[in-house]
PDB file of C-alpha atoms and ligand atoms in Angstrom:
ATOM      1  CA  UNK A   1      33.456  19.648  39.742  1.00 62.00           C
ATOM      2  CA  UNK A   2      35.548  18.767  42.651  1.00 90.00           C
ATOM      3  CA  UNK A   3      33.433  21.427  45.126  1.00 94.00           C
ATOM      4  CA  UNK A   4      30.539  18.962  45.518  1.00 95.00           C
ATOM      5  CA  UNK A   5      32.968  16.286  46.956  1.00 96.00           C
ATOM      6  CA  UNK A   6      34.312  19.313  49.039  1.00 96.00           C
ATOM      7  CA  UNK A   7      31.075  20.458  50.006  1.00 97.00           C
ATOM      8  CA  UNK A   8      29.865  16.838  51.358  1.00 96.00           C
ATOM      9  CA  UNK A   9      32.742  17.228  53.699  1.00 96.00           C
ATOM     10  CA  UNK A  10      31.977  20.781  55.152  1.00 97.00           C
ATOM     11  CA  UNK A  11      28.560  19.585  56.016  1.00 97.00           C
ATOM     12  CA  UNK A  12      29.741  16.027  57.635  1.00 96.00           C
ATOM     13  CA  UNK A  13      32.222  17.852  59.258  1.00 96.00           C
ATOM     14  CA  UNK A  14      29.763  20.637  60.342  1.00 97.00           C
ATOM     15  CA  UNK A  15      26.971  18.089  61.384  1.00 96.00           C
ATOM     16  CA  UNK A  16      29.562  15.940  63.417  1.00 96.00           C
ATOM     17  CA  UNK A  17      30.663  18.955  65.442  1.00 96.00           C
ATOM     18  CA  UNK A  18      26.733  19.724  66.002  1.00 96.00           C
ATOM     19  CA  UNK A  19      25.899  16.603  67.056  1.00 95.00           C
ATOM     20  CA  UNK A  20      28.768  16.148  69.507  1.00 95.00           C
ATOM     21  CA  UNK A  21      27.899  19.640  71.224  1.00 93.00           C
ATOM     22  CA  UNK A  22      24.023  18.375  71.760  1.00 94.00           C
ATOM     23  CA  UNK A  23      22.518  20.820  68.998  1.00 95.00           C
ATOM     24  CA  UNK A  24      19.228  19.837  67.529  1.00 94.00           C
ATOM     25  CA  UNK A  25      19.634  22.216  64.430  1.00 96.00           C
ATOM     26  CA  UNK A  26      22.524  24.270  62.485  1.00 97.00           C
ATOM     27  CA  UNK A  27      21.576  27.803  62.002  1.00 97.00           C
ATOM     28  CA  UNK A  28      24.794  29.392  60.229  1.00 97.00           C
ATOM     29  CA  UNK A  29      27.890  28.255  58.757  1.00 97.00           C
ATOM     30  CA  UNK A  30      30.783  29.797  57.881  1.00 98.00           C
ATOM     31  CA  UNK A  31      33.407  28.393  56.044  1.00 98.00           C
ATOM     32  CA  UNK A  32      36.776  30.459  54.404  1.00 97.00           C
ATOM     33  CA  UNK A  33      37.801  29.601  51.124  1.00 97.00           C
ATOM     34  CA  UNK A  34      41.298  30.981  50.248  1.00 95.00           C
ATOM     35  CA  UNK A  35      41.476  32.347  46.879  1.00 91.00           C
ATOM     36  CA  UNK A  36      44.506  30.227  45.825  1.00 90.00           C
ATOM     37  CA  UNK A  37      42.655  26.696  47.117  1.00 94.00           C
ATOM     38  CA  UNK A  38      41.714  25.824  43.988  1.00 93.00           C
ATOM     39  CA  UNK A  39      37.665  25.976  45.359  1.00 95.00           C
ATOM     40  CA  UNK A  40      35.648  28.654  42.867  1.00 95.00           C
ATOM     41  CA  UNK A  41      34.046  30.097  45.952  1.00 96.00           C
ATOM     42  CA  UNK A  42      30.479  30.421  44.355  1.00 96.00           C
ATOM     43  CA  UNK A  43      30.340  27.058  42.914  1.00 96.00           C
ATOM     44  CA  UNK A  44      30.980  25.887  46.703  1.00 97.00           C
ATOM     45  CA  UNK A  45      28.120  28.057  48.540  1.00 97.00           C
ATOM     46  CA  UNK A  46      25.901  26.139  45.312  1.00 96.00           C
ATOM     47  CA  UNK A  47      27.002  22.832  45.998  1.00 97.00           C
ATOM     48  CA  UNK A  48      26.400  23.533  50.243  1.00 97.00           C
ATOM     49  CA  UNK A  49      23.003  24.912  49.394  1.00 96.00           C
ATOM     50  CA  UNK A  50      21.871  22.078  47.124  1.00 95.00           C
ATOM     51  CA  UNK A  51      23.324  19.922  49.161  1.00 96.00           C
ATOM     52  CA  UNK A  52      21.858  20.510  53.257  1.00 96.00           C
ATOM     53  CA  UNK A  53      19.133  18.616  53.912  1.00 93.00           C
ATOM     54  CA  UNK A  54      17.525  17.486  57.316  1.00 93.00           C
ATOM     55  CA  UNK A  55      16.656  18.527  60.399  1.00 92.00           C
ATOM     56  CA  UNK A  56      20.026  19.492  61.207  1.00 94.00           C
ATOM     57  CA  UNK A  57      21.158  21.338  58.220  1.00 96.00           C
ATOM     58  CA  UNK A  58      18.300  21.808  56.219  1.00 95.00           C
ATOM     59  CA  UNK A  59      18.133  25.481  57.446  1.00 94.00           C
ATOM     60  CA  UNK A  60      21.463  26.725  58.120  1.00 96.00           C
ATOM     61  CA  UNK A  61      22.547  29.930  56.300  1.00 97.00           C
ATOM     62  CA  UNK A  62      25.693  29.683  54.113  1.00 97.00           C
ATOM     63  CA  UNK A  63      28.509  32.266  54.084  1.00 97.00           C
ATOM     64  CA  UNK A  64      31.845  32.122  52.497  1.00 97.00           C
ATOM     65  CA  UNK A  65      34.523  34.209  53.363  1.00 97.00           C
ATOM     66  CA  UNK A  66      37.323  34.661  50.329  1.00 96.00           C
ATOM     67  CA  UNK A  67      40.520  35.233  51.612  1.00 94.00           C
ATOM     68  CA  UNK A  68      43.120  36.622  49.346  1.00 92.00           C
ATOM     69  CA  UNK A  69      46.532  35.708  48.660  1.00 92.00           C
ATOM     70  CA  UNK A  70      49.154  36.871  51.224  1.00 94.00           C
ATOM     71  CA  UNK A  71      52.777  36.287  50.276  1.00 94.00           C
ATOM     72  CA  UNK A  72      55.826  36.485  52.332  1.00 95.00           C
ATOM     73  CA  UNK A  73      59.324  37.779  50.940  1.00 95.00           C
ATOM     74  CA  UNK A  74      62.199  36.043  51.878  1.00 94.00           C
ATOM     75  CA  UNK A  75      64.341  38.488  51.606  1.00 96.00           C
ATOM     76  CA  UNK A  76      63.178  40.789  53.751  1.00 97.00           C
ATOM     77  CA  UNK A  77      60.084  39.710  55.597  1.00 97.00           C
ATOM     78  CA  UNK A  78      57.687  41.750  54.267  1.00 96.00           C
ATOM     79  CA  UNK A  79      53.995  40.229  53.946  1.00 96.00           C
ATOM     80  CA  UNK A  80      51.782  41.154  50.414  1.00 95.00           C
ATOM     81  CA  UNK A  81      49.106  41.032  48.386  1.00 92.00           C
ATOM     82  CA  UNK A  82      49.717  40.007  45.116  1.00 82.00           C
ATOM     83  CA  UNK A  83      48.322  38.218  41.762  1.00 76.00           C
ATOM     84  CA  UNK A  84      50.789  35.448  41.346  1.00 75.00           C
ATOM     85  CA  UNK A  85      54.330  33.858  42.374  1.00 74.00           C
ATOM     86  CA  UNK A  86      56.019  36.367  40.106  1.00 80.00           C
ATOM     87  CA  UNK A  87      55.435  39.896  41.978  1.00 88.00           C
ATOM     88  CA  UNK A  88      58.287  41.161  43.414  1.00 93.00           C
ATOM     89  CA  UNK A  89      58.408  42.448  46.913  1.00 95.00           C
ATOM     90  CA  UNK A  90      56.987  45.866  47.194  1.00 95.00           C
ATOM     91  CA  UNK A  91      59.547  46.940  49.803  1.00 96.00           C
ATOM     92  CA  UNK A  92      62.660  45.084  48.416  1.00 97.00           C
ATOM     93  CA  UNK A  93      62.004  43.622  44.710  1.00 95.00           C
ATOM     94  CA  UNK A  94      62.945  40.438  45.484  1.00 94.00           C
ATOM     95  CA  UNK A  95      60.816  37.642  43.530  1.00 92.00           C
ATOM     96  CA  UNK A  96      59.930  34.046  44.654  1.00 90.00           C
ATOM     97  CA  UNK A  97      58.072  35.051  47.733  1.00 92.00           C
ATOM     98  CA  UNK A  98      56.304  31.922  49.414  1.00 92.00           C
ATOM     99  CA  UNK A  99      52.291  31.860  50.144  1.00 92.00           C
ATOM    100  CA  UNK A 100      51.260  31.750  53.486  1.00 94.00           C
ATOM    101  CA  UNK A 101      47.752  32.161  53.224  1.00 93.00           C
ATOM    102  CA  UNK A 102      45.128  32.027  50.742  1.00 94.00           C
ATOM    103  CA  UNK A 103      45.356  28.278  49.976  1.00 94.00           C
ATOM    104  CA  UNK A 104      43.134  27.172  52.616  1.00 95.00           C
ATOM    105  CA  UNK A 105      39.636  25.634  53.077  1.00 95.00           C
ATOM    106  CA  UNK A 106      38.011  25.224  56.535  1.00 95.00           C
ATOM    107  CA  UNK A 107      34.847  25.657  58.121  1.00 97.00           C
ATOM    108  CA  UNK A 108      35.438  28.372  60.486  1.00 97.00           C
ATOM    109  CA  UNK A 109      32.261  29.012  62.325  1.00 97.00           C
ATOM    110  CA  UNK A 110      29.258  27.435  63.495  1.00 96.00           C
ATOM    111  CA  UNK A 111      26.072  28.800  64.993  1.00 97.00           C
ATOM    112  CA  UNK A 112      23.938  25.981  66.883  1.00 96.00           C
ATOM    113  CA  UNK A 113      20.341  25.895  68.204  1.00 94.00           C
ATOM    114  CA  UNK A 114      20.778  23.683  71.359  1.00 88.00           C
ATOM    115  CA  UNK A 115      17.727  20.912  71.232  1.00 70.00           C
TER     116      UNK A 115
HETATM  117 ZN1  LIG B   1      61.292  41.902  50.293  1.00 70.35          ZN
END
């Protein structure tokens, strides 16, 4: 299970960026999980709750944002939805549209209590 690894790195990273902007405690974290990263969404918020401990984490509220899949035809330029590689374009019906979002990971906010 690959999301424990993942979620040891969401909280260094989060406590690192705490730390360097004087907080004493992390209240709220948010971090977006793209539904093509390969990161079962649940499975991460388990791994970042078991996983905070401490003054600075021990506290701070978990929320995961899924983002779905957004493709890009290159035929025509059009941006989708879709369930896999193999969906055509809606507008044109070309196939072998490239992802340009969904795949990602990254903590995207942080809420702070200054010490
Ligand atoms: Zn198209």
């Amino acid at each position: 299970m690959h999301e424990t690894g993942i979620a040891m790195e969401v909280l260094r990273l989060a406590r690192e960026t705490a730390e360097r902007e004087g907080a004493r405690r992390i209240v709220r974290l948010k971090v977006v999980v793209g539904r093509w990263s390969g990161v079962e969404p649940e499975t991460l918020r388990f791994a970042l709750e078991t996983l905070r401990e401490g003054e600075m984490l021990g506290s701070a509220a978990v929320e995961i944002e899924v983002r779905e899949a957004e493709f890009e035809c290159g035929g025509c330029g059009t941006r989708f939805g879709a369930s896999g590689y193999f969906d055509p374009c809606p507008r044109c019906g070309q196939e072998g549209a490239e992802l340009v979002a969904g795949d990602e990971l990254l903590l995207k906010e942080l809420d702070v209590e200054d010490a």
